[in-house]
């Protein structure tokens, strides 16, 4: 069964500095990965979807996937205080089921 | 944009009571999901559905039932609510293609 772990559990960065979040998974046969953002007490919004090794950019958000290393990361360029939220990594299995990590809580300070 | 609506947004129930959480989506997506979110566990899948009339067990189905009477509606039913079911519940829908999940705003359930 796919296992997904995220690190760090929490991260504080200054406004404008790069924020980097990590996600490791146990089964390298998956080819469908998502990063979601969850603001406090709200639903999840999808940020980036990535389906092959390499890089995928969506605005200020860039995902890097390396399936050989069982690793997918999210980099946030020029983070703003409004980016403060919980970021969730998800791996989609062959039967359309998502397996989520526990999340990284990001705080961006002005 | 995808629209998934959950009701109620907040619910307080008594132990042993029946609770029904409702979800409606206007995206014509085939797949719908119920998750619960607890600190330290992230999102865990309870039940899901591939279309009207179908329900499948997720990873933590015990104590929950699901119903998909139509393409648009997917309900989660707690026949005998217990305090351990206190949580935030999220519904989501997705299509058969890339299956990006679109989430509702969540229902906060407290079982006393």
CSV table of C-alpha atoms in Angstrom, one decimal:
chain,number,residue,atom,x,y,z
A,1,UNK,CA,0.0,0.0,0.0
A,2,UNK,CA,1.3,3.4,-0.9
A,3,UNK,CA,2.7,5.4,2.0
A,4,UNK,CA,3.3,9.2,1.8
A,5,UNK,CA,5.4,11.2,4.2
A,6,UNK,CA,6.0,14.9,4.2
A,7,UNK,CA,8.8,17.0,5.6
A,8,UNK,CA,9.3,19.3,7.4
A,9,UNK,CA,6.1,19.2,9.6
A,10,UNK,CA,6.3,23.0,9.8
A,11,UNK,CA,8.3,25.7,8.0
A,12,UNK,CA,8.7,29.4,8.6
A,13,UNK,CA,10.2,31.6,5.8
A,14,UNK,CA,10.5,35.3,5.2
A,15,UNK,CA,8.5,36.9,2.6
A,16,UNK,CA,10.3,36.7,-0.7
A,17,UNK,CA,12.6,33.8,0.2
A,18,UNK,CA,12.1,30.5,-1.5
A,19,UNK,CA,10.1,27.9,0.4
A,20,UNK,CA,10.8,24.2,-0.3
A,21,UNK,CA,8.6,21.3,0.8
A,22,UNK,CA,9.4,17.6,0.5
A,23,UNK,CA,7.3,14.5,0.0
A,24,UNK,CA,8.5,10.9,-0.2
A,25,UNK,CA,6.4,7.9,-1.3
A,26,UNK,CA,6.8,4.1,-1.0
A,27,UNK,CA,5.7,2.9,-4.4
A,28,UNK,CA,7.5,4.2,-7.4
A,29,UNK,CA,5.1,2.8,-10.0
A,30,UNK,CA,2.7,5.8,-9.5
A,31,UNK,CA,2.8,8.5,-12.1
A,32,UNK,CA,0.2,10.9,-10.9
A,33,UNK,CA,1.1,13.4,-8.1
A,34,UNK,CA,-0.6,16.5,-6.8
A,35,UNK,CA,0.2,19.3,-4.4
A,36,UNK,CA,-2.7,20.9,-2.6
A,37,UNK,CA,-3.0,24.0,-0.3
A,38,UNK,CA,-5.4,24.2,2.6
A,39,UNK,CA,-6.0,27.5,4.3
A,40,UNK,CA,-7.2,27.3,7.9
A,41,UNK,CA,-10.7,25.7,8.2
A,42,UNK,CA,-11.2,25.6,4.5
A,43,UNK,CA,-11.2,23.1,1.7
A,44,UNK,CA,-8.2,22.1,-0.4
A,45,UNK,CA,-7.2,23.8,-3.7
A,46,UNK,CA,-5.0,22.1,-6.2
A,47,UNK,CA,-1.7,23.9,-6.9
A,48,UNK,CA,0.3,21.6,-9.3
A,49,UNK,CA,-0.3,18.3,-10.9
A,50,UNK,CA,2.7,16.3,-12.2
A,51,UNK,CA,2.7,13.1,-14.2
A,52,UNK,CA,6.4,12.5,-15.3
A,53,UNK,CA,9.9,12.9,-13.9
A,54,UNK,CA,11.1,16.5,-14.1
A,55,UNK,CA,9.7,19.8,-13.4
A,56,UNK,CA,6.2,21.3,-13.6
A,57,UNK,CA,5.6,25.0,-13.0
A,58,UNK,CA,2.3,26.7,-12.2
A,59,UNK,CA,2.9,30.4,-11.6
A,60,UNK,CA,5.0,30.7,-8.4
A,61,UNK,CA,4.6,27.0,-7.6
A,62,UNK,CA,7.1,24.4,-9.1
A,63,UNK,CA,6.9,20.7,-8.5
A,64,UNK,CA,9.9,18.4,-9.0
A,65,UNK,CA,9.4,14.7,-9.4
A,66,UNK,CA,12.0,12.0,-9.2
A,67,UNK,CA,10.3,8.6,-9.1
A,68,UNK,CA,13.6,6.7,-8.9
A,69,UNK,CA,14.3,8.5,-5.6
A,70,UNK,CA,10.6,8.2,-4.5
A,71,UNK,CA,10.5,12.0,-4.1
A,72,UNK,CA,8.4,14.9,-5.1
A,73,UNK,CA,9.0,18.4,-3.9
A,74,UNK,CA,7.2,21.8,-4.1
A,75,UNK,CA,9.0,25.1,-4.4
A,76,UNK,CA,7.3,28.3,-3.8
A,77,UNK,CA,8.9,31.4,-5.4
A,78,UNK,CA,8.6,34.7,-3.6
A,79,UNK,CA,6.2,33.5,-0.9
A,80,UNK,CA,3.8,36.0,0.6
A,81,UNK,CA,2.0,36.0,3.9
A,82,UNK,CA,-1.2,34.9,2.1
A,83,UNK,CA,0.6,31.7,1.2
A,84,UNK,CA,0.6,30.7,4.9
A,85,UNK,CA,-1.3,27.4,4.9
A,86,UNK,CA,-1.0,23.7,5.1
A,87,UNK,CA,0.4,22.1,2.0
A,88,UNK,CA,-0.5,18.5,1.2
A,89,UNK,CA,1.2,16.1,-1.1
A,90,UNK,CA,-1.0,13.4,-2.8
A,91,UNK,CA,-0.1,10.3,-4.8
A,92,UNK,CA,-2.9,9.0,-7.0
A,93,UNK,CA,-3.0,5.2,-7.3
A,94,UNK,CA,-4.2,3.2,-10.3
A,95,UNK,CA,-7.8,3.0,-9.2
A,96,UNK,CA,-8.2,6.8,-8.8
A,97,UNK,CA,-7.6,6.8,-5.1
A,98,UNK,CA,-5.5,9.5,-3.5
A,99,UNK,CA,-3.1,8.9,-0.7
A,100,UNK,CA,-2.2,12.0,1.2
A,101,UNK,CA,0.7,13.0,3.3
A,102,UNK,CA,0.1,14.6,6.8
A,103,UNK,CA,1.0,18.0,5.5
A,104,UNK,CA,3.6,20.7,6.0
A,105,UNK,CA,2.4,23.9,7.8
A,106,UNK,CA,4.0,26.9,6.1
A,107,UNK,CA,4.2,30.3,7.8
A,108,UNK,CA,5.4,33.3,5.8
A,109,UNK,CA,6.5,36.3,7.8
A,110,UNK,CA,6.6,39.8,6.5
B,1,UNK,CA,-14.6,25.9,-11.9
B,2,UNK,CA,-15.6,22.8,-10.0
B,3,UNK,CA,-18.3,23.2,-7.3
B,4,UNK,CA,-18.7,20.8,-4.4
B,5,UNK,CA,-21.0,21.8,-1.7
B,6,UNK,CA,-21.2,20.1,1.7
B,7,UNK,CA,-23.9,20.4,4.3
B,8,UNK,CA,-24.1,21.0,7.1
B,9,UNK,CA,-20.9,22.9,7.7
B,10,UNK,CA,-21.0,22.2,11.4
B,11,UNK,CA,-22.8,19.5,13.3
B,12,UNK,CA,-23.0,18.5,17.0
B,13,UNK,CA,-24.3,15.0,17.5
B,14,UNK,CA,-24.9,12.8,20.6
B,15,UNK,CA,-23.3,9.4,21.0
B,16,UNK,CA,-25.4,6.7,19.5
B,17,UNK,CA,-27.3,9.1,17.3
B,18,UNK,CA,-27.6,8.9,13.5
B,19,UNK,CA,-25.7,11.5,11.4
B,20,UNK,CA,-26.0,12.1,7.7
B,21,UNK,CA,-23.5,14.3,5.9
B,22,UNK,CA,-24.4,15.5,2.4
B,23,UNK,CA,-22.4,16.4,-0.6
B,24,UNK,CA,-23.5,17.8,-3.9
B,25,UNK,CA,-21.4,18.4,-7.0
B,26,UNK,CA,-22.3,20.3,-10.2
B,27,UNK,CA,-19.4,19.1,-12.3
B,28,UNK,CA,-20.9,15.9,-13.7
B,29,UNK,CA,-17.9,14.0,-12.3
B,30,UNK,CA,-18.2,10.3,-12.0
B,31,UNK,CA,-16.1,9.8,-9.0
B,32,UNK,CA,-16.9,11.1,-5.5
B,33,UNK,CA,-15.0,10.6,-2.2
B,34,UNK,CA,-15.4,11.1,1.5
B,35,UNK,CA,-12.3,11.8,3.6
B,36,UNK,CA,-11.8,12.6,7.2
B,37,UNK,CA,-9.0,14.9,8.4
B,38,UNK,CA,-7.4,14.5,11.8
B,39,UNK,CA,-4.3,16.1,13.2
B,40,UNK,CA,-1.3,13.8,12.6
B,41,UNK,CA,-3.2,11.6,10.1
B,42,UNK,CA,-3.8,13.9,7.2
B,43,UNK,CA,-6.7,13.0,5.0
B,44,UNK,CA,-8.0,9.4,5.1
B,45,UNK,CA,-10.4,7.8,2.7
B,46,UNK,CA,-13.6,6.5,4.1
B,47,UNK,CA,-15.8,5.6,1.1
B,48,UNK,CA,-15.8,6.5,-2.6
B,49,UNK,CA,-18.0,6.0,-5.6
B,50,UNK,CA,-17.5,5.6,-9.3
B,51,UNK,CA,-21.0,6.6,-10.2
B,52,UNK,CA,-24.7,6.6,-9.3
B,53,UNK,CA,-25.6,3.5,-7.4
B,54,UNK,CA,-22.0,2.4,-6.6
B,55,UNK,CA,-20.1,2.7,-3.3
B,56,UNK,CA,-16.8,1.3,-2.4
B,57,UNK,CA,-15.0,1.0,0.9
B,58,UNK,CA,-11.9,3.1,1.4
B,59,UNK,CA,-9.2,2.7,4.0
B,60,UNK,CA,-11.2,3.4,7.1
B,61,UNK,CA,-14.8,2.4,6.4
B,62,UNK,CA,-15.8,0.9,9.8
B,63,UNK,CA,-18.7,2.8,11.4
B,64,UNK,CA,-19.6,4.6,8.2
B,65,UNK,CA,-22.0,3.9,5.3
B,66,UNK,CA,-22.2,5.8,2.0
B,67,UNK,CA,-25.0,6.3,-0.5
B,68,UNK,CA,-24.8,7.6,-4.1
B,69,UNK,CA,-28.4,8.0,-5.3
B,70,UNK,CA,-27.5,10.2,-8.2
B,71,UNK,CA,-24.5,11.5,-10.2
B,72,UNK,CA,-24.7,14.8,-8.1
B,73,UNK,CA,-25.2,13.5,-4.6
B,74,UNK,CA,-23.1,11.4,-2.2
B,75,UNK,CA,-23.9,11.0,1.4
B,76,UNK,CA,-21.9,9.7,4.4
B,77,UNK,CA,-24.0,8.1,7.1
B,78,UNK,CA,-23.0,7.4,10.7
B,79,UNK,CA,-25.7,5.0,12.0
B,80,UNK,CA,-24.4,5.1,15.6
B,81,UNK,CA,-22.1,8.0,16.1
B,82,UNK,CA,-19.2,7.7,18.5
B,83,UNK,CA,-16.9,10.3,20.0
B,84,UNK,CA,-14.0,8.8,17.9
B,85,UNK,CA,-15.8,10.0,14.8
B,86,UNK,CA,-15.3,13.6,15.9
B,87,UNK,CA,-13.4,15.1,13.0
B,88,UNK,CA,-13.5,17.3,9.9
B,89,UNK,CA,-15.1,15.5,6.9
B,90,UNK,CA,-14.3,16.5,3.3
B,91,UNK,CA,-16.2,15.4,0.2
B,92,UNK,CA,-14.5,15.6,-3.2
B,93,UNK,CA,-15.3,14.9,-6.8
B,94,UNK,CA,-13.1,13.9,-9.8
B,95,UNK,CA,-13.5,12.9,-13.4
B,96,UNK,CA,-12.2,9.7,-15.1
B,97,UNK,CA,-9.4,11.5,-16.9
B,98,UNK,CA,-6.6,13.0,-14.9
B,99,UNK,CA,-9.0,12.8,-11.9
B,100,UNK,CA,-8.0,16.1,-10.2
B,101,UNK,CA,-10.0,16.1,-7.0
B,102,UNK,CA,-12.1,19.2,-6.2
B,103,UNK,CA,-13.0,19.5,-2.5
B,104,UNK,CA,-15.9,20.9,-0.6
B,105,UNK,CA,-15.3,23.3,2.3
B,106,UNK,CA,-15.6,20.5,4.9
B,107,UNK,CA,-18.0,19.6,7.7
B,108,UNK,CA,-16.9,19.9,11.3
B,109,UNK,CA,-18.5,17.1,13.3
B,110,UNK,CA,-18.4,16.9,17.1
B,111,UNK,CA,-19.9,13.8,18.7
B,112,UNK,CA,-20.5,14.3,22.4
